[in-house]
Amino acid sequence: MVMKKVDLRSDTVTKPTEAMRAAMAIAEVDDDVLNFDPTTRRLETEMAMITGKEAALFVPSGTMGNLISVLVHCDVRGSEVILGHDSHIFIYENGGISTIGGVHPRTVMNNKDGTMDIESIEAAIRNKNFEICYPTTRLICLENSHANSGGRCLSVEYTDKVGVLARKYELKLHIDGARLFNASIALGVPVHRLVQAADSVSVCLSKGLGAPIGSVIVGSKSFIAKAKILRKTLGGGMRQSGVLCAAALVALQENVQKIEGDHKKARTLAEGLNNIKGLKVDLAAVETNIVFFDILEEANITAQKLCNILEEHDILLMQDKPKRLRIVLHHQISASDVQFTLSCIQKAVNGVSQGNGRS
Ligand SMILES: Cc1ncc(COP(=O)(O)O)c(C=O)c1O
Ligand SMILES: C[C@@H](O)[C@H](N)C(=O)O
């Protein structure tokens, strides 16, 4: 019997549901480069409506969504983007905005809650009177929810303030909204209101929404027109993309309502971990589906060793640092999976002899 893996490495690991596969099989498709694929257009129309933006564009990944967005806003040589020192764009996207786009990053420290101090953002904006030396600031990037802060949510009030600052200096605002639906559900704020201040947003379909592939960038019609050309330049123009978008449409119908449950499972897991001697969780940081936990010295086990022990029980986690691990909940993790994981971690950390332990 093949044991089901409890895959907690990320919310990017979900498999397409039967409903998604059925929709993919019968999707109405056409060439989305030569004209438009009807199913892709349906998804883009739906996402523009949900986010309150004029237009949308389906892209293969969140990394490409962010890259295209930054490069459209910073289309002049010598451009600079202000972004968090712990942002996904700065840390995990191979420096693409610079290596491909020639855009200069200007990092501002992220606070524990994923925000950047407004004053620090303003201080980082270049003085145009010294352009003989300075790059030109053209864009500010936020990330909501903020992955490396543990999935913390940026409030609509904060986002609006950054929007006011951007407009004050005639800058654009992009939001990396890979987990925007998680932030919306956690805050109880509609998606369109949460991103109202943004000129562009990149939303992942392949994370908490559970679609197998893709992201959507949204913005003005002129922004999306430029983005579509740049997507083709980067090799992201897809032909019958409706096969993929059909699954994403199912995800929008079926999985948004499951996100709150993911957050509850994350909370249960976080509280359970925090009750295990030798482990520490910042419970205040657990606002959505991501849980970071630290292994204390008294536990006398490394993150890698714990990952290895858990893998023997078909539980997969991602190591963040030598004594820190990350767990990401998604709709294919059950409440019993959470309890089984807690039980296995308890035994591994407390050094209890390992049985399979699985009911
Ligand atoms: C906050 C954030 N932004 C962007 C991305 C990039 O998405 P993708 O993996 O689809 O390139 C990820 C993770 O993958 C992410 O966690
Ligand atoms: C690792 C990172 O790139 C990915 N976005 C994740 O959160 O799993």
mmCIF file of C-alpha atoms and ligand atoms in Angstrom:
data_model
loop_
_atom_site.group_PDB
_atom_site.id
_atom_site.type_symbol
_atom_site.label_atom_id
_atom_site.label_comp_id
_atom_site.label_asym_id
_atom_site.label_seq_id
_atom_site.Cartn_x
_atom_site.Cartn_y
_atom_site.Cartn_z
ATOM 1 C CA MET A 1 0.000 0.000 0.000
ATOM 2 C CA VAL A 2 1.409 3.415 -0.974
ATOM 3 C CA MET A 3 1.348 5.683 2.080
ATOM 4 C CA LYS A 4 0.032 9.166 1.361
ATOM 5 C CA LYS A 5 2.751 11.739 1.942
ATOM 6 C CA VAL A 6 1.999 14.622 4.288
ATOM 7 C CA ASP A 7 3.648 17.288 2.160
ATOM 8 C CA LEU A 8 4.156 20.419 4.261
ATOM 9 C CA ARG A 9 7.059 21.854 2.249
ATOM 10 C CA SER A 10 4.950 24.505 0.580
ATOM 11 C CA ASP A 11 1.510 25.321 -0.748
ATOM 12 C CA THR A 12 3.047 24.929 -4.208
ATOM 13 C CA VAL A 13 2.939 21.121 -3.867
ATOM 14 C CA THR A 14 -0.785 20.516 -4.308
ATOM 15 C CA LYS A 15 -1.893 18.111 -7.040
ATOM 16 C CA PRO A 16 -4.748 18.995 -9.395
ATOM 17 C CA THR A 17 -8.082 17.710 -8.135
ATOM 18 C CA GLU A 18 -10.293 15.410 -10.205
ATOM 19 C CA ALA A 19 -12.491 18.396 -10.986
ATOM 20 C CA MET A 20 -9.461 20.306 -12.246
ATOM 21 C CA ARG A 21 -8.338 17.377 -14.385
ATOM 22 C CA ALA A 22 -11.818 17.004 -15.843
ATOM 23 C CA ALA A 23 -11.961 20.702 -16.673
ATOM 24 C CA MET A 24 -8.508 20.559 -18.251
ATOM 25 C CA ALA A 25 -9.546 17.628 -20.431
ATOM 26 C CA ILE A 26 -12.513 19.446 -21.961
ATOM 27 C CA ALA A 27 -11.160 22.977 -21.928
ATOM 28 C CA GLU A 28 -12.070 25.123 -24.953
ATOM 29 C CA VAL A 29 -8.730 26.303 -26.322
ATOM 30 C CA ASP A 30 -7.148 28.368 -29.078
ATOM 31 C CA ASP A 31 -3.777 29.983 -29.773
ATOM 32 C CA ASP A 32 -3.320 32.601 -27.050
ATOM 33 C CA VAL A 33 -0.386 34.224 -28.818
ATOM 34 C CA LEU A 34 -2.028 34.699 -32.213
ATOM 35 C CA ASN A 35 -5.309 35.879 -30.751
ATOM 36 C CA PHE A 36 -6.787 34.702 -27.496
ATOM 37 C CA ASP A 37 -7.591 31.412 -25.876
ATOM 38 C CA PRO A 38 -11.221 31.599 -24.682
ATOM 39 C CA THR A 39 -10.607 29.817 -21.372
ATOM 40 C CA THR A 40 -7.546 31.947 -20.665
ATOM 41 C CA ARG A 41 -9.568 35.041 -21.433
ATOM 42 C CA ARG A 42 -12.272 33.865 -19.010
ATOM 43 C CA LEU A 43 -9.708 33.474 -16.251
ATOM 44 C CA GLU A 44 -8.127 36.843 -16.979
ATOM 45 C CA THR A 45 -11.526 38.530 -17.000
ATOM 46 C CA GLU A 46 -12.404 36.848 -13.704
ATOM 47 C CA MET A 47 -9.144 37.892 -12.058
ATOM 48 C CA ALA A 48 -9.422 41.491 -13.273
ATOM 49 C CA MET A 49 -12.891 41.631 -11.747
ATOM 50 C CA ILE A 50 -11.807 40.059 -8.439
ATOM 51 C CA THR A 51 -8.849 42.431 -8.076
ATOM 52 C CA GLY A 52 -10.682 45.509 -9.326
ATOM 53 C CA LYS A 53 -8.161 46.194 -12.084
ATOM 54 C CA GLU A 54 -8.770 46.963 -15.760
ATOM 55 C CA ALA A 55 -7.011 43.942 -17.218
ATOM 56 C CA ALA A 56 -5.127 40.736 -16.425
ATOM 57 C CA LEU A 57 -2.546 38.434 -17.989
ATOM 58 C CA PHE A 58 -1.947 34.738 -17.323
ATOM 59 C CA VAL A 59 1.735 33.931 -16.811
ATOM 60 C CA PRO A 60 3.554 30.623 -16.149
ATOM 61 C CA SER A 61 4.824 31.501 -12.662
ATOM 62 C CA GLY A 62 4.839 34.051 -9.887
ATOM 63 C CA THR A 63 8.498 34.699 -10.543
ATOM 64 C CA MET A 64 7.692 35.671 -14.120
ATOM 65 C CA GLY A 65 4.728 37.717 -12.913
ATOM 66 C CA ASN A 66 6.937 39.769 -10.640
ATOM 67 C CA LEU A 67 9.704 40.060 -13.236
ATOM 68 C CA ILE A 68 7.361 41.294 -15.955
ATOM 69 C CA SER A 69 5.683 43.759 -13.576
ATOM 70 C CA VAL A 70 8.962 45.276 -12.388
ATOM 71 C CA LEU A 71 10.343 45.499 -15.921
ATOM 72 C CA VAL A 72 7.218 47.191 -17.308
ATOM 73 C CA HIS A 73 7.293 49.822 -14.553
ATOM 74 C CA CYS A 74 11.093 50.237 -14.803
ATOM 75 C CA ASP A 75 11.475 50.363 -18.574
ATOM 76 C CA VAL A 76 14.206 53.014 -18.597
ATOM 77 C CA ARG A 77 17.899 52.287 -18.017
ATOM 78 C CA GLY A 78 19.070 53.411 -14.562
ATOM 79 C CA SER A 79 15.752 52.568 -12.904
ATOM 80 C CA GLU A 80 15.667 51.545 -9.249
ATOM 81 C CA VAL A 81 13.049 49.587 -7.323
ATOM 82 C CA ILE A 82 12.550 49.805 -3.555
ATOM 83 C CA LEU A 83 11.741 46.418 -2.020
ATOM 84 C CA GLY A 84 12.088 44.523 1.242
ATOM 85 C CA HIS A 85 15.412 42.984 2.213
ATOM 86 C CA ASP A 86 13.492 39.781 2.948
ATOM 87 C CA SER A 87 11.149 39.913 -0.027
ATOM 88 C CA HIS A 88 10.696 37.019 -2.405
ATOM 89 C CA ILE A 89 11.661 39.177 -5.382
ATOM 90 C CA PHE A 90 14.972 40.075 -3.744
ATOM 91 C CA ILE A 91 15.785 36.686 -2.204
ATOM 92 C CA TYR A 92 14.336 33.896 -4.357
ATOM 93 C CA GLU A 93 14.033 35.103 -7.949
ATOM 94 C CA ASN A 94 17.677 34.772 -9.024
ATOM 95 C CA GLY A 95 18.067 38.552 -9.122
ATOM 96 C CA GLY A 96 16.110 38.474 -12.375
ATOM 97 C CA ILE A 97 15.107 42.122 -12.198
ATOM 98 C CA SER A 98 18.806 42.958 -12.456
ATOM 99 C CA THR A 99 20.297 40.115 -14.498
ATOM 100 C CA ILE A 100 17.515 40.254 -17.099
ATOM 101 C CA GLY A 101 15.966 43.662 -16.627
ATOM 102 C CA GLY A 102 18.928 45.800 -15.622
ATOM 103 C CA VAL A 103 16.865 47.217 -12.759
ATOM 104 C CA HIS A 104 18.745 48.245 -9.606
ATOM 105 C CA PRO A 105 17.281 46.964 -6.324
ATOM 106 C CA ARG A 106 17.272 49.264 -3.277
ATOM 107 C CA THR A 107 16.380 47.195 -0.203
ATOM 108 C CA VAL A 108 14.683 48.530 2.891
ATOM 109 C CA MET A 109 14.582 46.408 6.035
ATOM 110 C CA ASN A 110 11.425 44.358 6.426
ATOM 111 C CA ASN A 111 9.914 44.522 9.889
ATOM 112 C CA LYS A 112 8.855 41.293 11.615
ATOM 113 C CA ASP A 113 5.334 41.809 10.256
ATOM 114 C CA GLY A 114 6.486 42.039 6.634
ATOM 115 C CA THR A 115 6.059 45.792 6.361
ATOM 116 C CA MET A 116 8.776 48.336 5.669
ATOM 117 C CA ASP A 117 8.694 51.551 7.705
ATOM 118 C CA ILE A 118 7.078 54.258 5.574
ATOM 119 C CA GLU A 119 9.784 56.702 6.681
ATOM 120 C CA SER A 120 12.495 54.285 5.561
ATOM 121 C CA ILE A 121 10.837 53.820 2.187
ATOM 122 C CA GLU A 122 10.643 57.598 1.721
ATOM 123 C CA ALA A 123 14.289 57.974 2.783
ATOM 124 C CA ALA A 124 15.273 55.430 0.137
ATOM 125 C CA ILE A 125 13.649 57.378 -2.699
ATOM 126 C CA ARG A 126 16.389 58.975 -4.757
ATOM 127 C CA ASN A 127 16.733 62.734 -5.029
ATOM 128 C CA LYS A 128 16.151 63.522 -8.703
ATOM 129 C CA ASN A 129 18.376 66.603 -8.417
ATOM 130 C CA PHE A 130 21.379 64.338 -8.136
ATOM 131 C CA GLU A 131 20.609 62.118 -11.085
ATOM 132 C CA ILE A 132 24.176 62.592 -12.356
ATOM 133 C CA CYS A 133 25.072 59.998 -9.714
ATOM 134 C CA TYR A 134 21.851 58.397 -8.536
ATOM 135 C CA PRO A 135 19.700 55.740 -10.208
ATOM 136 C CA THR A 136 16.102 56.861 -10.624
ATOM 137 C CA THR A 137 13.528 55.406 -8.265
ATOM 138 C CA ARG A 138 10.503 54.278 -10.273
ATOM 139 C CA LEU A 139 8.806 51.548 -8.252
ATOM 140 C CA ILE A 140 8.004 50.330 -4.756
ATOM 141 C CA CYS A 141 7.258 46.624 -4.219
ATOM 142 C CA LEU A 142 5.295 45.127 -1.337
ATOM 143 C CA GLU A 143 4.521 41.469 -0.633
ATOM 144 C CA ASN A 144 1.169 40.390 0.815
ATOM 145 C CA SER A 145 1.043 38.012 2.564
ATOM 146 C CA HIS A 146 4.746 38.192 3.379
ATOM 147 C CA ALA A 147 6.253 34.736 3.072
ATOM 148 C CA ASN A 148 9.507 35.082 5.005
ATOM 149 C CA SER A 149 7.820 36.803 7.935
ATOM 150 C CA GLY A 150 5.685 33.681 8.280
ATOM 151 C CA GLY A 151 2.797 34.678 6.046
ATOM 152 C CA ARG A 152 2.047 37.913 7.895
ATOM 153 C CA CYS A 153 -0.556 40.189 6.272
ATOM 154 C CA LEU A 154 -0.056 43.808 5.273
ATOM 155 C CA SER A 155 -3.115 45.801 6.328
ATOM 156 C CA VAL A 156 -5.127 47.784 3.820
ATOM 157 C CA GLU A 157 -4.348 50.931 5.827
ATOM 158 C CA TYR A 158 -0.611 50.316 5.483
ATOM 159 C CA THR A 159 -0.895 49.471 1.791
ATOM 160 C CA ASP A 160 -2.902 52.641 1.155
ATOM 161 C CA LYS A 161 -0.229 54.711 2.956
ATOM 162 C CA VAL A 162 2.480 53.272 0.724
ATOM 163 C CA GLY A 163 0.257 54.069 -2.250
ATOM 164 C CA VAL A 164 -0.027 57.689 -1.123
ATOM 165 C CA LEU A 165 3.753 57.864 -0.771
ATOM 166 C CA ALA A 166 4.261 56.363 -4.230
ATOM 167 C CA ARG A 167 1.939 58.909 -5.827
ATOM 168 C CA LYS A 168 3.571 61.769 -3.889
ATOM 169 C CA TYR A 169 6.840 60.973 -5.682
ATOM 170 C CA GLU A 170 5.215 59.858 -8.957
ATOM 171 C CA LEU A 171 6.292 56.243 -8.403
ATOM 172 C CA LYS A 172 4.427 53.047 -9.190
ATOM 173 C CA LEU A 173 3.415 50.423 -6.602
ATOM 174 C CA HIS A 174 3.581 46.675 -7.311
ATOM 175 C CA ILE A 175 2.323 44.029 -4.908
ATOM 176 C CA ASP A 176 3.709 40.514 -4.977
ATOM 177 C CA GLY A 177 0.416 38.898 -4.109
ATOM 178 C CA ALA A 178 1.495 35.283 -4.399
ATOM 179 C CA ARG A 179 -0.706 34.583 -1.351
ATOM 180 C CA LEU A 180 -3.040 37.566 -1.705
ATOM 181 C CA PHE A 181 -6.153 35.435 -1.182
ATOM 182 C CA ASN A 182 -4.675 34.201 2.101
ATOM 183 C CA ALA A 183 -4.177 37.801 3.227
ATOM 184 C CA SER A 184 -7.680 38.770 2.106
ATOM 185 C CA ILE A 185 -9.296 35.903 4.018
ATOM 186 C CA ALA A 186 -7.161 36.452 7.131
ATOM 187 C CA LEU A 187 -7.854 40.191 7.229
ATOM 188 C CA GLY A 188 -11.493 39.929 6.188
ATOM 189 C CA VAL A 189 -10.814 42.506 3.472
ATOM 190 C CA PRO A 190 -11.943 41.916 -0.129
ATOM 191 C CA VAL A 191 -9.075 41.303 -2.548
ATOM 192 C CA HIS A 192 -9.955 44.336 -4.675
ATOM 193 C CA ARG A 193 -9.826 46.625 -1.629
ATOM 194 C CA LEU A 194 -6.542 45.183 -0.401
ATOM 195 C CA VAL A 195 -4.800 46.027 -3.694
ATOM 196 C CA GLN A 196 -6.701 49.208 -4.524
ATOM 197 C CA ALA A 197 -3.556 51.340 -4.123
ATOM 198 C CA ALA A 198 -1.424 49.134 -6.366
ATOM 199 C CA ASP A 199 -0.639 49.813 -10.019
ATOM 200 C CA SER A 200 0.060 46.115 -10.558
ATOM 201 C CA VAL A 201 -0.317 42.861 -8.658
ATOM 202 C CA SER A 202 1.026 39.347 -9.290
ATOM 203 C CA VAL A 203 -1.309 36.692 -7.869
ATOM 204 C CA CYS A 204 -0.303 33.025 -7.678
ATOM 205 C CA LEU A 205 -2.910 30.504 -8.744
ATOM 206 C CA SER A 206 -0.545 27.668 -7.823
ATOM 207 C CA LYS A 207 -0.288 28.311 -4.082
ATOM 208 C CA GLY A 208 -3.149 28.582 -1.641
ATOM 209 C CA LEU A 209 -5.644 28.436 -4.507
ATOM 210 C CA GLY A 210 -4.312 24.997 -5.391
ATOM 211 C CA ALA A 211 -4.132 25.288 -9.176
ATOM 212 C CA PRO A 212 -1.334 23.215 -10.725
ATOM 213 C CA ILE A 213 0.375 26.020 -12.620
ATOM 214 C CA GLY A 214 0.491 29.736 -13.084
ATOM 215 C CA SER A 215 -0.051 33.228 -11.864
ATOM 216 C CA VAL A 216 -1.987 36.239 -13.102
ATOM 217 C CA ILE A 217 -0.752 39.808 -13.190
ATOM 218 C CA VAL A 218 -3.345 42.576 -13.099
ATOM 219 C CA GLY A 219 -3.211 46.306 -13.777
ATOM 220 C CA SER A 220 -4.304 48.951 -16.244
ATOM 221 C CA LYS A 221 -5.021 48.027 -19.862
ATOM 222 C CA SER A 222 -1.880 49.827 -21.005
ATOM 223 C CA PHE A 223 0.218 48.068 -18.354
ATOM 224 C CA ILE A 224 -1.115 44.641 -19.367
ATOM 225 C CA ALA A 225 -0.580 45.406 -23.069
ATOM 226 C CA LYS A 226 3.121 46.075 -22.347
ATOM 227 C CA ALA A 227 3.260 43.057 -20.036
ATOM 228 C CA LYS A 228 1.910 40.783 -22.782
ATOM 229 C CA ILE A 229 4.708 41.803 -25.146
ATOM 230 C CA LEU A 230 7.337 41.343 -22.438
ATOM 231 C CA ARG A 231 5.883 37.933 -21.537
ATOM 232 C CA LYS A 232 6.463 36.875 -25.153
ATOM 233 C CA THR A 233 9.994 38.306 -25.056
ATOM 234 C CA LEU A 234 10.726 36.193 -21.988
ATOM 235 C CA GLY A 235 9.334 33.100 -23.673
ATOM 236 C CA GLY A 236 6.190 33.061 -21.560
ATOM 237 C CA GLY A 237 3.730 33.397 -24.425
ATOM 238 C CA MET A 238 1.690 30.207 -24.412
ATOM 239 C CA ARG A 239 -0.461 28.670 -27.091
ATOM 240 C CA GLN A 240 -3.477 26.640 -25.837
ATOM 241 C CA SER A 241 -3.052 27.921 -22.260
ATOM 242 C CA GLY A 242 -6.698 27.269 -21.603
ATOM 243 C CA VAL A 243 -5.770 23.752 -20.556
ATOM 244 C CA LEU A 244 -4.027 25.293 -17.530
ATOM 245 C CA CYS A 245 -6.494 28.110 -16.984
ATOM 246 C CA ALA A 246 -9.391 25.656 -16.809
ATOM 247 C CA ALA A 247 -7.850 24.217 -13.641
ATOM 248 C CA ALA A 248 -7.353 27.698 -12.230
ATOM 249 C CA LEU A 249 -11.019 28.521 -12.838
ATOM 250 C CA VAL A 250 -11.954 25.420 -10.839
ATOM 251 C CA ALA A 251 -9.557 26.544 -8.112
ATOM 252 C CA LEU A 252 -11.290 29.920 -7.904
ATOM 253 C CA GLN A 253 -14.654 28.197 -7.643
ATOM 254 C CA GLU A 254 -13.711 25.497 -5.149
ATOM 255 C CA ASN A 255 -10.655 26.480 -3.129
ATOM 256 C CA VAL A 256 -11.024 30.076 -1.987
ATOM 257 C CA GLN A 257 -13.529 28.814 0.576
ATOM 258 C CA LYS A 258 -10.952 26.305 1.898
ATOM 259 C CA ILE A 259 -8.307 28.912 2.719
ATOM 260 C CA GLU A 260 -9.756 29.774 6.104
ATOM 261 C CA GLY A 261 -9.486 26.105 7.019
ATOM 262 C CA ASP A 262 -5.820 26.143 6.018
ATOM 263 C CA HIS A 263 -5.279 29.008 8.423
ATOM 264 C CA LYS A 264 -7.070 27.146 11.235
ATOM 265 C CA LYS A 265 -4.910 24.072 10.632
ATOM 266 C CA ALA A 266 -1.817 26.293 10.712
ATOM 267 C CA ARG A 267 -2.939 27.723 14.038
ATOM 268 C CA THR A 268 -3.580 24.265 15.480
ATOM 269 C CA LEU A 269 -0.188 23.082 14.300
ATOM 270 C CA ALA A 270 1.571 26.188 15.622
ATOM 271 C CA GLU A 271 -0.012 25.869 19.067
ATOM 272 C CA GLY A 272 0.786 22.162 19.153
ATOM 273 C CA LEU A 273 4.414 22.760 18.187
ATOM 274 C CA ASN A 274 4.746 25.500 20.763
ATOM 275 C CA ASN A 275 3.611 23.028 23.429
ATOM 276 C CA ILE A 276 6.416 20.619 22.549
ATOM 277 C CA LYS A 277 9.377 20.997 24.925
ATOM 278 C CA GLY A 278 12.365 22.168 22.941
ATOM 279 C CA LEU A 279 10.426 23.961 20.205
ATOM 280 C CA LYS A 280 9.403 27.614 19.937
ATOM 281 C CA VAL A 281 6.812 29.264 17.693
ATOM 282 C CA ASP A 282 6.069 32.983 17.502
ATOM 283 C CA LEU A 283 2.299 32.478 17.609
ATOM 284 C CA ALA A 284 1.669 36.154 16.860
ATOM 285 C CA ALA A 285 3.267 35.595 13.453
ATOM 286 C CA VAL A 286 0.845 32.816 12.476
ATOM 287 C CA GLU A 287 -1.820 34.785 10.623
ATOM 288 C CA THR A 288 -2.284 32.603 7.536
ATOM 289 C CA ASN A 289 -1.015 29.200 6.318
ATOM 290 C CA ILE A 290 2.698 29.422 7.089
ATOM 291 C CA VAL A 291 4.354 28.332 10.359
ATOM 292 C CA PHE A 292 8.021 28.810 11.200
ATOM 293 C CA PHE A 293 9.316 27.054 14.302
ATOM 294 C CA ASP A 294 12.668 27.153 16.054
ATOM 295 C CA ILE A 295 14.474 24.221 17.638
ATOM 296 C CA LEU A 296 15.885 25.281 21.021
ATOM 297 C CA GLU A 297 19.316 24.153 22.259
ATOM 298 C CA GLU A 298 17.685 21.837 24.825
ATOM 299 C CA ALA A 299 16.153 19.818 21.996
ATOM 300 C CA ASN A 300 19.564 18.651 20.845
ATOM 301 C CA ILE A 301 18.400 17.921 17.290
ATOM 302 C CA THR A 302 19.085 19.818 14.068
ATOM 303 C CA ALA A 303 16.471 20.908 11.567
ATOM 304 C CA GLN A 304 17.981 18.581 8.975
ATOM 305 C CA LYS A 305 17.903 15.607 11.375
ATOM 306 C CA LEU A 306 14.269 16.341 12.222
ATOM 307 C CA CYS A 307 13.408 16.561 8.520
ATOM 308 C CA ASN A 308 15.110 13.224 7.917
ATOM 309 C CA ILE A 309 13.238 11.512 10.767
ATOM 310 C CA LEU A 310 9.910 12.927 9.608
ATOM 311 C CA GLU A 311 10.567 11.824 6.041
ATOM 312 C CA GLU A 312 10.774 8.247 7.329
ATOM 313 C CA HIS A 313 7.114 8.762 8.282
ATOM 314 C CA ASP A 314 6.222 10.266 4.890
ATOM 315 C CA ILE A 315 6.081 13.786 6.338
ATOM 316 C CA LEU A 316 7.915 16.423 4.269
ATOM 317 C CA LEU A 317 9.032 19.782 5.691
ATOM 318 C CA MET A 318 11.308 22.561 4.408
ATOM 319 C CA GLN A 319 14.386 23.504 6.456
ATOM 320 C CA ASP A 320 14.766 27.274 6.748
ATOM 321 C CA LYS A 321 17.915 27.557 8.883
ATOM 322 C CA PRO A 322 20.062 25.064 10.865
ATOM 323 C CA LYS A 323 17.627 25.269 13.788
ATOM 324 C CA ARG A 324 14.534 26.591 12.042
ATOM 325 C CA LEU A 325 11.894 24.877 9.924
ATOM 326 C CA ARG A 326 8.932 26.010 7.869
ATOM 327 C CA ILE A 327 5.556 24.346 7.467
ATOM 328 C CA VAL A 328 3.024 25.502 4.896
ATOM 329 C CA LEU A 329 -0.579 24.309 5.079
ATOM 330 C CA HIS A 330 -2.808 23.789 2.031
ATOM 331 C CA HIS A 331 -6.141 22.222 1.160
ATOM 332 C CA GLN A 332 -4.649 18.748 0.726
ATOM 333 C CA ILE A 333 -3.505 18.562 4.350
ATOM 334 C CA SER A 334 -6.178 17.182 6.701
ATOM 335 C CA ALA A 335 -6.738 17.775 10.384
ATOM 336 C CA SER A 336 -5.572 14.201 11.046
ATOM 337 C CA ASP A 337 -2.413 14.902 9.046
ATOM 338 C CA VAL A 338 -1.786 17.811 11.404
ATOM 339 C CA GLN A 339 -2.209 15.597 14.471
ATOM 340 C CA PHE A 340 -0.027 12.869 12.978
ATOM 341 C CA THR A 341 2.672 15.449 12.219
ATOM 342 C CA LEU A 342 2.561 16.807 15.762
ATOM 343 C CA SER A 343 2.822 13.293 17.159
ATOM 344 C CA CYS A 344 5.833 12.442 15.013
ATOM 345 C CA ILE A 345 7.599 15.722 15.798
ATOM 346 C CA GLN A 346 6.956 15.224 19.512
ATOM 347 C CA LYS A 347 8.516 11.756 19.404
ATOM 348 C CA ALA A 348 11.453 12.882 17.253
ATOM 349 C CA VAL A 349 12.268 15.903 19.418
ATOM 350 C CA ASN A 350 11.764 14.082 22.705
ATOM 351 C CA GLY A 351 13.805 11.110 21.438
ATOM 352 C CA VAL A 352 11.045 8.593 21.998
ATOM 353 C CA SER A 353 11.815 5.357 20.112
ATOM 354 C CA GLN A 354 10.285 5.535 16.655
ATOM 355 C CA GLY A 355 7.396 3.206 15.795
ATOM 356 C CA ASN A 356 5.538 3.921 12.535
ATOM 357 C CA GLY A 357 3.034 5.619 14.802
ATOM 358 C CA ARG A 358 0.510 5.943 12.051
ATOM 359 C CA SER A 359 -3.072 4.844 12.584
HETATM 360 C C1 LIG B 1 5.853 35.456 -1.955
HETATM 361 C C2 LIG B 1 6.169 34.722 -3.225
HETATM 362 N N1 LIG B 1 6.237 35.417 -4.377
HETATM 363 C C3 LIG B 1 6.519 34.809 -5.551
HETATM 364 C C4 LIG B 1 6.739 33.452 -5.607
HETATM 365 C C5 LIG B 1 7.102 32.822 -6.927
HETATM 366 O O1 LIG B 1 6.143 31.981 -7.426
HETATM 367 P P1 LIG B 1 6.581 30.815 -8.419
HETATM 368 O O2 LIG B 1 7.123 29.736 -7.546
HETATM 369 O O3 LIG B 1 5.324 30.421 -9.107
HETATM 370 O O4 LIG B 1 7.612 31.368 -9.346
HETATM 371 C C6 LIG B 1 6.662 32.683 -4.416
HETATM 372 C C7 LIG B 1 6.871 31.208 -4.366
HETATM 373 O O5 LIG B 1 6.983 30.439 -5.185
HETATM 374 C C8 LIG B 1 6.381 33.335 -3.209
HETATM 375 O O6 LIG B 1 6.317 32.640 -2.052
HETATM 376 C C1 LIG B 2 10.565 28.713 -1.689
HETATM 377 C C2 LIG B 2 9.751 29.774 -2.356
HETATM 378 O O1 LIG B 2 10.297 30.181 -3.568
HETATM 379 C C3 LIG B 2 8.348 29.367 -2.644
HETATM 380 N N1 LIG B 2 7.682 30.569 -3.034
HETATM 381 C C4 LIG B 2 7.660 28.770 -1.429
HETATM 382 O O2 LIG B 2 7.163 29.546 -0.627
HETATM 383 O O3 LIG B 2 7.600 27.590 -1.289
#
